PDB file of C-alpha atoms in Angstrom:
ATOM      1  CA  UNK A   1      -4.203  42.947 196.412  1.00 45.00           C
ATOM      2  CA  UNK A   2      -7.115  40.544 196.820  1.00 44.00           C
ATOM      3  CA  UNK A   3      -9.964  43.318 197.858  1.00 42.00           C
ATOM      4  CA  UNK A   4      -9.080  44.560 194.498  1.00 46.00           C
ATOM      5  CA  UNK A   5      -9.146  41.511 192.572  1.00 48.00           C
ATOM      6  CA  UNK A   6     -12.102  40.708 194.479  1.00 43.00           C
ATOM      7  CA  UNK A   7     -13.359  44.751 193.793  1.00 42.00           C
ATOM      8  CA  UNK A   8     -12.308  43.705 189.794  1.00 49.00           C
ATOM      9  CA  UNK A   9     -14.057  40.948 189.498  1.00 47.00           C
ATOM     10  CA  UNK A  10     -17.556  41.913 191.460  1.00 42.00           C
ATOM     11  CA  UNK A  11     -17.262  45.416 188.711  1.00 48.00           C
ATOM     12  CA  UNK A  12     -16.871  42.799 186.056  1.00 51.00           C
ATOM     13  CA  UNK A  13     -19.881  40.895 187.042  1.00 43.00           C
ATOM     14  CA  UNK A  14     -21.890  43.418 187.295  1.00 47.00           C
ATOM     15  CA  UNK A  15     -21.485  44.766 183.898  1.00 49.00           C
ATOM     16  CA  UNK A  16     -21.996  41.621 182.712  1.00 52.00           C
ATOM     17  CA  UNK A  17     -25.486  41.352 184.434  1.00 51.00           C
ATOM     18  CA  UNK A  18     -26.447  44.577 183.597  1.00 46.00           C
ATOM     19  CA  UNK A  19     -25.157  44.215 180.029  1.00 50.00           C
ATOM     20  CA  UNK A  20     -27.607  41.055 180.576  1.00 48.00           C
ATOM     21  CA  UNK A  21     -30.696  43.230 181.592  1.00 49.00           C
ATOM     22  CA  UNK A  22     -30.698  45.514 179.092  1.00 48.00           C
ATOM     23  CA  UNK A  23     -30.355  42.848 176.181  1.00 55.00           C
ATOM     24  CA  UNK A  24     -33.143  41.444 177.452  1.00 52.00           C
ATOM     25  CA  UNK A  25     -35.265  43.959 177.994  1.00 50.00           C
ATOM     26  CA  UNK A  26     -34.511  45.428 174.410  1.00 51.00           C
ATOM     27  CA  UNK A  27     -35.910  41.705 173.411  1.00 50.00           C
ATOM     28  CA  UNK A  28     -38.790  42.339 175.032  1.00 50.00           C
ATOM     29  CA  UNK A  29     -39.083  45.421 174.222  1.00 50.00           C
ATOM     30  CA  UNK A  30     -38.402  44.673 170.338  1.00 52.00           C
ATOM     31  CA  UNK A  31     -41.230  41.274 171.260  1.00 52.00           C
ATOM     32  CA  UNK A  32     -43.525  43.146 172.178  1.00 48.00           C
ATOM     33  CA  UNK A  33     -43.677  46.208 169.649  1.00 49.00           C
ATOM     34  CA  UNK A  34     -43.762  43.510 166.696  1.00 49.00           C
ATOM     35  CA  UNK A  35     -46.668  41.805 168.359  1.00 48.00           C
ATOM     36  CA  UNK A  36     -48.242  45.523 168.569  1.00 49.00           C
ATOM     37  CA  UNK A  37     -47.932  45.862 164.783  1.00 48.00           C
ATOM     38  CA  UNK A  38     -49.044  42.772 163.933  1.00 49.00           C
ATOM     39  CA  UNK A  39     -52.197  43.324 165.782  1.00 53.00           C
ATOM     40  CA  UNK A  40     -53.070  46.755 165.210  1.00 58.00           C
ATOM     41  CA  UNK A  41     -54.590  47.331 161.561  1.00 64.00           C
ATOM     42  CA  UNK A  42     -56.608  50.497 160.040  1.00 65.00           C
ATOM     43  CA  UNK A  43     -60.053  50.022 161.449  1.00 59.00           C
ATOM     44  CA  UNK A  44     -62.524  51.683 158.912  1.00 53.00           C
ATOM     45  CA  UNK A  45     -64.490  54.551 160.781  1.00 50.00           C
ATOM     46  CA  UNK A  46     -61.856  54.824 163.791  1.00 58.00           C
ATOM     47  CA  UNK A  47     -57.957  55.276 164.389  1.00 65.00           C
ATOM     48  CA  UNK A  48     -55.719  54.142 161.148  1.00 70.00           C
ATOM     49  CA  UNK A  49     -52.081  53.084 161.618  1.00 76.00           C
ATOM     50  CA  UNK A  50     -50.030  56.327 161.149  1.00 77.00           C
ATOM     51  CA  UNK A  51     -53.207  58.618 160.538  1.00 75.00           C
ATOM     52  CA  UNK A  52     -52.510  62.143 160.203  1.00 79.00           C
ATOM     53  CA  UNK A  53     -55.428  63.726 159.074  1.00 82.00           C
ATOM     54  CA  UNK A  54     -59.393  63.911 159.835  1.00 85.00           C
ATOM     55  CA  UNK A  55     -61.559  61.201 158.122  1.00 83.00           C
ATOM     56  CA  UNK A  56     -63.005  61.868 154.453  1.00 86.00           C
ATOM     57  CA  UNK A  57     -65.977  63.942 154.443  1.00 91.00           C
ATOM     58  CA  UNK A  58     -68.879  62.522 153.201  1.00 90.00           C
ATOM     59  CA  UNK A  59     -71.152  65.657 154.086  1.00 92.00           C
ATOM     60  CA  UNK A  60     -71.112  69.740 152.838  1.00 92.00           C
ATOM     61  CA  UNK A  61     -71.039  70.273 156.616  1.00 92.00           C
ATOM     62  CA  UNK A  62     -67.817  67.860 157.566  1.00 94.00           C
ATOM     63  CA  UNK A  63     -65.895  69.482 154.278  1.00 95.00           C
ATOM     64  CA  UNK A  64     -67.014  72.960 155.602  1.00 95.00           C
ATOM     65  CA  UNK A  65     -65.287  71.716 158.720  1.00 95.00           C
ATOM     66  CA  UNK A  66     -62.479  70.059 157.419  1.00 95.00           C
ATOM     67  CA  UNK A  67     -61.798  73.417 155.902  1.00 95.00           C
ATOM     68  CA  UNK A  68     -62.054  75.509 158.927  1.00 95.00           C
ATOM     69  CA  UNK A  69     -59.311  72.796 160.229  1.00 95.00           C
ATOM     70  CA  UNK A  70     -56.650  73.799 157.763  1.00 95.00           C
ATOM     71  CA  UNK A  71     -57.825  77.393 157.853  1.00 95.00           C
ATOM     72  CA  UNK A  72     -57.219  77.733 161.598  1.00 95.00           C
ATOM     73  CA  UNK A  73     -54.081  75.463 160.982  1.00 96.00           C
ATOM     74  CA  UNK A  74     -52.039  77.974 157.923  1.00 96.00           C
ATOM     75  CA  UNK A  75     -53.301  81.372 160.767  1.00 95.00           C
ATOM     76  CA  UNK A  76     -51.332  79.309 163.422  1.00 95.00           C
ATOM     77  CA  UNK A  77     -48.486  78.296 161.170  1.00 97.00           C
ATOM     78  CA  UNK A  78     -47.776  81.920 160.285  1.00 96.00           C
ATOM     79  CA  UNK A  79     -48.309  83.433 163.422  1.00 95.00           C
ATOM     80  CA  UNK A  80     -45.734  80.641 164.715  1.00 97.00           C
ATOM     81  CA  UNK A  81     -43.075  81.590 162.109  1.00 98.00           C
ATOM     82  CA  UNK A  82     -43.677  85.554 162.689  1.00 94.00           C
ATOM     83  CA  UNK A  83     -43.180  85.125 166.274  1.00 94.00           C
ATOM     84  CA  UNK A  84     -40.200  82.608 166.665  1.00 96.00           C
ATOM     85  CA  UNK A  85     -38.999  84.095 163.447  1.00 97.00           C
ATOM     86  CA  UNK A  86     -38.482  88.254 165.214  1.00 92.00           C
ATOM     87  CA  UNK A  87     -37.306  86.079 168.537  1.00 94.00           C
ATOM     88  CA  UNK A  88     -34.731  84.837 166.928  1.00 94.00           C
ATOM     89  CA  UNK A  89     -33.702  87.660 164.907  1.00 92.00           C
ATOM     90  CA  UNK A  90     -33.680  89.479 167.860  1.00 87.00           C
ATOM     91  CA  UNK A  91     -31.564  87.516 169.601  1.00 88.00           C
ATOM     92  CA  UNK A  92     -28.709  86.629 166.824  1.00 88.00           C
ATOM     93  CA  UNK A  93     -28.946  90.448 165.753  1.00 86.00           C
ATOM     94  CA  UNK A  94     -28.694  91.600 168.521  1.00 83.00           C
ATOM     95  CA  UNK A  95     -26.665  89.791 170.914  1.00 82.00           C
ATOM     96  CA  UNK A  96     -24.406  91.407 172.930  1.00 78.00           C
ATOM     97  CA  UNK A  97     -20.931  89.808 171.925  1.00 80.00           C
ATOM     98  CA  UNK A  98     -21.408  91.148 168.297  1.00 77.00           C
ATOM     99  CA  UNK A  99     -21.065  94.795 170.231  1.00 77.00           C
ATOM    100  CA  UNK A 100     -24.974  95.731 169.862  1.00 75.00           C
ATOM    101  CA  UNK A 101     -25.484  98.360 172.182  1.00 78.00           C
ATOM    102  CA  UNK A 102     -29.927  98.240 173.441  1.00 75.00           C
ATOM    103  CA  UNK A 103     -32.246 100.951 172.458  1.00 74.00           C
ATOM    104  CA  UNK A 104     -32.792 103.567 174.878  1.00 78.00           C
ATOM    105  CA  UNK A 105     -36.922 104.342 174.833  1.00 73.00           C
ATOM    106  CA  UNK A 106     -40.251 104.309 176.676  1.00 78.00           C
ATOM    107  CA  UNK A 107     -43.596 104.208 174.365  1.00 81.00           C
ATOM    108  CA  UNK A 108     -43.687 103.231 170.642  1.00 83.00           C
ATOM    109  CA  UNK A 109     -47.226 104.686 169.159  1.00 89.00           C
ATOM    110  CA  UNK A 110     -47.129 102.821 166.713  1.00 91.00           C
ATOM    111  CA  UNK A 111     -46.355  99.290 167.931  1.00 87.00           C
ATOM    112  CA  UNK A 112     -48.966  99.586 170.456  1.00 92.00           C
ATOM    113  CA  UNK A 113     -51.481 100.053 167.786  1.00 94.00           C
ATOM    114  CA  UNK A 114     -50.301  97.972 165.476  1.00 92.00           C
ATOM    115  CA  UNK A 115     -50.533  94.617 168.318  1.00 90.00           C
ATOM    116  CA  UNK A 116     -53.921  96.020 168.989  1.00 94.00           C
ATOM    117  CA  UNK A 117     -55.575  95.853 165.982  1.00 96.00           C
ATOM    118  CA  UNK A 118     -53.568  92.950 164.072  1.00 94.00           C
ATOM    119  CA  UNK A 119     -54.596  90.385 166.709  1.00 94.00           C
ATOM    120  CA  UNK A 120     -57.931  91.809 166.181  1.00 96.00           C
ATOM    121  CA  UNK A 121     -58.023  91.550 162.636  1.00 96.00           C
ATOM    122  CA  UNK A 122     -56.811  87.678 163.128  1.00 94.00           C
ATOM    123  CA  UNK A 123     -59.648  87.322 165.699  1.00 95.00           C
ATOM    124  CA  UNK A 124     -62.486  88.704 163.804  1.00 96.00           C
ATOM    125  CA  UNK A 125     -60.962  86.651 160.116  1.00 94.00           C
ATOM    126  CA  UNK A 126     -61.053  83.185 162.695  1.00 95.00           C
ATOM    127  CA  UNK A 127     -64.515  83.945 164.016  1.00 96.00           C
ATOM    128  CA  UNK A 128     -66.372  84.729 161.532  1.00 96.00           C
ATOM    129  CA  UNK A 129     -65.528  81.200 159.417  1.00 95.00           C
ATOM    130  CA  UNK A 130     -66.368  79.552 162.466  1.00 95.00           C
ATOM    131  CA  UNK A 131     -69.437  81.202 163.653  1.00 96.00           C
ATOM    132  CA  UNK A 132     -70.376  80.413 159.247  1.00 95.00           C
ATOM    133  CA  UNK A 133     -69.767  76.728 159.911  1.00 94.00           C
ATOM    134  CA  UNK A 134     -71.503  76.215 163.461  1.00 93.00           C
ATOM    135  CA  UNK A 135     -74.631  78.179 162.552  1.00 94.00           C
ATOM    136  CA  UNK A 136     -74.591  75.888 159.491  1.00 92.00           C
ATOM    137  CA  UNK A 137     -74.339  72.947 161.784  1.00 90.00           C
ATOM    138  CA  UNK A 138     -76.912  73.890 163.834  1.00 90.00           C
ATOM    139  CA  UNK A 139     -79.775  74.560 161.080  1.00 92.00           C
ATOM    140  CA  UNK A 140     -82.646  72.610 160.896  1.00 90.00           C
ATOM    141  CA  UNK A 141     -84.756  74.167 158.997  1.00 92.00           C
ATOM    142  CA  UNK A 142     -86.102  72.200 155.507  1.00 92.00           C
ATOM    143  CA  UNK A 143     -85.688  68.993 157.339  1.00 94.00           C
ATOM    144  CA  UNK A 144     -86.491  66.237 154.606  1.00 94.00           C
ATOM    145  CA  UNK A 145     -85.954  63.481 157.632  1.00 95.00           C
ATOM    146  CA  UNK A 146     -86.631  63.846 161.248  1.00 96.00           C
ATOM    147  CA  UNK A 147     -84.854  61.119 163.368  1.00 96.00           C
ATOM    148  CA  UNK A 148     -84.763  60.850 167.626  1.00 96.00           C
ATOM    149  CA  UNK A 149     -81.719  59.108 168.512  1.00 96.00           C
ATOM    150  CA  UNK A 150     -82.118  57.839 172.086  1.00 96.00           C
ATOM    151  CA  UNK A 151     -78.558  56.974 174.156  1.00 95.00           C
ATOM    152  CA  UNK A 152     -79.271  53.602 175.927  1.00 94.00           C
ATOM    153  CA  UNK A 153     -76.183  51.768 177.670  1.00 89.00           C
ATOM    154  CA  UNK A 154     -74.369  49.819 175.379  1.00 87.00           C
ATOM    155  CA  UNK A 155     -77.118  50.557 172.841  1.00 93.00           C
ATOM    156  CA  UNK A 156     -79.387  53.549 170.736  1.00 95.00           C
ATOM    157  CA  UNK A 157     -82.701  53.830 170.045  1.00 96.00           C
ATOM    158  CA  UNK A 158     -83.758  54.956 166.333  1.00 97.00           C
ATOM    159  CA  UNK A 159     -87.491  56.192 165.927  1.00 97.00           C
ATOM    160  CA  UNK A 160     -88.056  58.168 162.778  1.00 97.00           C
ATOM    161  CA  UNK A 161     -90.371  60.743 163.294  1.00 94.00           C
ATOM    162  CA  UNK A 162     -90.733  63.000 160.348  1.00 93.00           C
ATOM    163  CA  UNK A 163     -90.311  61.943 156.586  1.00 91.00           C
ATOM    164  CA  UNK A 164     -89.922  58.839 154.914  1.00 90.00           C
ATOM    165  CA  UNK A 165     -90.048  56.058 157.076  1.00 90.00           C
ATOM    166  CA  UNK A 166     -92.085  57.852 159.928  1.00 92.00           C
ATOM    167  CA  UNK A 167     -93.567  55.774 162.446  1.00 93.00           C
ATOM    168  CA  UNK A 168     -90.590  53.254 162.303  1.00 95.00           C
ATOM    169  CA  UNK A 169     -88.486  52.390 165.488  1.00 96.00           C
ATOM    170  CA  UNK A 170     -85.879  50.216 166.864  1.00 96.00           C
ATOM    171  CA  UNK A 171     -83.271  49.596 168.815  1.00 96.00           C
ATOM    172  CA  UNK A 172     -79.776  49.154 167.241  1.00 95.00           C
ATOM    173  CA  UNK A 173     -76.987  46.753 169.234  1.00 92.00           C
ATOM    174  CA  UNK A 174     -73.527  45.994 168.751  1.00 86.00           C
ATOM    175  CA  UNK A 175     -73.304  42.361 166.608  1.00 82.00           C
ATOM    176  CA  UNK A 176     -72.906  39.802 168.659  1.00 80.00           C
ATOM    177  CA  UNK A 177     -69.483  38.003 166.686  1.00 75.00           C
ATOM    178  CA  UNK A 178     -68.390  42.098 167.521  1.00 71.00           C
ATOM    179  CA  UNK A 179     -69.257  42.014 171.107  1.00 73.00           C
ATOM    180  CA  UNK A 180     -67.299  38.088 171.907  1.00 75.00           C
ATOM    181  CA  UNK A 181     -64.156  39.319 169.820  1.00 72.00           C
ATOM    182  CA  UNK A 182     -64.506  42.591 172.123  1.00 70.00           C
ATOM    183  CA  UNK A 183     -64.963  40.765 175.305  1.00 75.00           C
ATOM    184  CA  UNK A 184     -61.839  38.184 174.807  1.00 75.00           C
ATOM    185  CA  UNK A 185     -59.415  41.345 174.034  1.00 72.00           C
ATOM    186  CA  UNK A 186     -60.205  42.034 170.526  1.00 69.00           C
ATOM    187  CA  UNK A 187     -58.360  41.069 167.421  1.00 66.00           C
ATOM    188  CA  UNK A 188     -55.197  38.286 168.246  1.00 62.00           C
ATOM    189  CA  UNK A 189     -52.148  38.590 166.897  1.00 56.00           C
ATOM    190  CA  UNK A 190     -51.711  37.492 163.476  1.00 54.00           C
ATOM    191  CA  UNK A 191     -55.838  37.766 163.148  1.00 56.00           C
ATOM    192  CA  UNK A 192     -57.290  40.354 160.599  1.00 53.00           C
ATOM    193  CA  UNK A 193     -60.079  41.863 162.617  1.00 57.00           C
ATOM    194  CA  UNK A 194     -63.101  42.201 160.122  1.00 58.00           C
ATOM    195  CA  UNK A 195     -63.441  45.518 158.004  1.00 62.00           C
ATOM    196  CA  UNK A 196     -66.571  46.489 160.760  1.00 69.00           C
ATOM    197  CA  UNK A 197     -65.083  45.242 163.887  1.00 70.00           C
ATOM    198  CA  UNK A 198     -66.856  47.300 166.469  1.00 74.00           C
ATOM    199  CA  UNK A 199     -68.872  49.358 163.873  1.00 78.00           C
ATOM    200  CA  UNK A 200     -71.342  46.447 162.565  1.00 81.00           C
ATOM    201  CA  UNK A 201     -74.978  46.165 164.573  1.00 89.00           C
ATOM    202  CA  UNK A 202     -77.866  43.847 163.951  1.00 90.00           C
ATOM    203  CA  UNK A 203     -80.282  46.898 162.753  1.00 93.00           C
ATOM    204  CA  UNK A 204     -77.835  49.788 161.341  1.00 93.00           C
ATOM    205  CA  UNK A 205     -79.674  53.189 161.024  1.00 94.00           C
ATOM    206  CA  UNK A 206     -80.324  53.662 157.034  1.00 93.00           C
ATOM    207  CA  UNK A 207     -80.806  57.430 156.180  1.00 92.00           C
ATOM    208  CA  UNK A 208     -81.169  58.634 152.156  1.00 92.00           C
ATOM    209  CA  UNK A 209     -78.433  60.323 150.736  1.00 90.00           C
ATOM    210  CA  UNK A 210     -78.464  64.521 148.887  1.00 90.00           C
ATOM    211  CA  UNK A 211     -80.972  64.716 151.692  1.00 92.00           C
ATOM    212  CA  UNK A 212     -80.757  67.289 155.044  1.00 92.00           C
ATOM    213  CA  UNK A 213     -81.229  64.707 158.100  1.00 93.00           C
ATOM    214  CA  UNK A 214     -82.178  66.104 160.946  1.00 94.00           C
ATOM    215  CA  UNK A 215     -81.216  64.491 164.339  1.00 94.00           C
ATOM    216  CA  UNK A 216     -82.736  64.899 168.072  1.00 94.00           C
ATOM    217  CA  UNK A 217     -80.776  63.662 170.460  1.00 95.00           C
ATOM    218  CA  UNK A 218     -81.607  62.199 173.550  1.00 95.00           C
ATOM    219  CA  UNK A 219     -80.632  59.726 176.543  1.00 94.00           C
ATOM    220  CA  UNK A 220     -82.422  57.115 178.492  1.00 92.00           C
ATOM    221  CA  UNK A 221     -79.859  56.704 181.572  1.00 91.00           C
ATOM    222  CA  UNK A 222     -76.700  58.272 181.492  1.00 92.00           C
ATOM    223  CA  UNK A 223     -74.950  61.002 178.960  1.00 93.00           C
ATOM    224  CA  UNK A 224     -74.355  59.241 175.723  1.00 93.00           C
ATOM    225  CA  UNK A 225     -72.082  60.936 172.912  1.00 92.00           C
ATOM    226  CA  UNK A 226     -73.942  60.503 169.255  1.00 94.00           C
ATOM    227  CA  UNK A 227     -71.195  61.176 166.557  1.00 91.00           C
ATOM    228  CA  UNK A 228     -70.379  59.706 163.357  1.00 90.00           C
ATOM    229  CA  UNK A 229     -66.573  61.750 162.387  1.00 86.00           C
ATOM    230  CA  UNK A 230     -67.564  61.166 158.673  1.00 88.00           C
ATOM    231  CA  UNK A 231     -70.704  63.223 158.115  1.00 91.00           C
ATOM    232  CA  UNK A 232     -69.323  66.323 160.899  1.00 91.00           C
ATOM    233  CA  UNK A 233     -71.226  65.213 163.711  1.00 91.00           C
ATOM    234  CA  UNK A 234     -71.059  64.850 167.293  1.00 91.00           C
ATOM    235  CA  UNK A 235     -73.734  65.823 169.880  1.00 91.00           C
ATOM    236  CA  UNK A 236     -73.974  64.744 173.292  1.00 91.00           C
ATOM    237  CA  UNK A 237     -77.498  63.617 175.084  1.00 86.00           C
TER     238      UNK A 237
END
């Protein structure tokens, strides 16, 4: 009788400090992820709370791109729903406890042909969009600007070597207000981070606009990534 009071009781406590774990760790939990929010804003340039989609185009080339995207996107969509679509068919129509009895055969023809050349029809109508768009991206002919970007650690070099402004170089650092927010663990809690955090420099790159810019990339020490998501570009050096 008293090992199972004693049994009762130790069952009892333990539910109890489990039951007192878990509320507190949902506190946390619920602590920490409103912290999160309030700290995390839309960051113009970079990740936006909830984003779902690329950022605006500013250039033909990103909207030729942005295009592709959803092209590539609506072949994938309907070769999803073709293919889970017959699957399932298949299997509701003809399932065995409805009394389907299975084909008896060794060679279709016409199914082989017709999964050869579809997928090759889908192939060639993906390629040839994208081959359009990267040849595009890749043209540099009619250059009105010529500009060397030059990957330095923590930093790029700008010289402008063809076109207005030639002659003209410099070397373009994060702001220093960016660089102390960045070092003590970005925006706090509570704190709206400015509209440029980690985007404004003390000498920005200016470039004119309804203009072809052509861009020669570069590094000084190790492989540097030169991309701006805006105007469709992204080259490493």
């Amino acid at each position: 009788m008293n090992v199972s009071n004693t049994m009762s009781n130790m069952t009892r406590l333990g539910k109890q400090h489990a039951g007192a774990i878990f509320s507190g760790a949902a506190a946390w939990i619920s602590t920490a992820a409103s912290a999160a929010s309030d700290a995390v804003g839309d960051l113009p340039g970079g990740p936006a709370v909830r984003q779902l989609n690329l950022h605006p185009a500013v250039t033909k080339i990103a909207e030729e791109q942005h295009w592709l995207h959803w092209f590539m996107m609506a072949i994938c969509l309907v070769i999803f729903i073709a293919v889970f679509g017959v699957m399932f068919y298949s299997i509701l129509k003809h399932r065995k406890s409805v009394g389907h009895k299975s084909a008896n055969f060794h060679e279709s023809t016409l199914v082989e042909i017709a999964w050869t050349i579809v997928p090759f029809i889908i192939v060639i109508g993906m390629a040839l969009p994208a081959t359009k768009v990267l040849v595009a991206q890749k043209d540099t002919t009619g250059a009105d600007l010529t500009i060397k970007a030059t990957g330095i650690q923590w930093k790029w070099g700008y010289d402008y070597i063809k076109g207005e402004g030639e002659g003209i170089g410099f070397v373009s650092t994060l702001d220093t207000a960016q660089r102390v927010m960045d070092d003590n663990g970005g925006p706090k809690a509570g704190e709206v981070p400015n509209n440029d955090y980690l985007l404004k420099v003390d000498n920005p790159l200016v470039v004119p606009v309804n203009k072809k810019i052509r861009i020669i990339t570069t590094a000084n020490d190790v492989i540097h990534a030169f991309a701006v998501n805006s105007l469709g570009i992204k080259q490493d050096a």
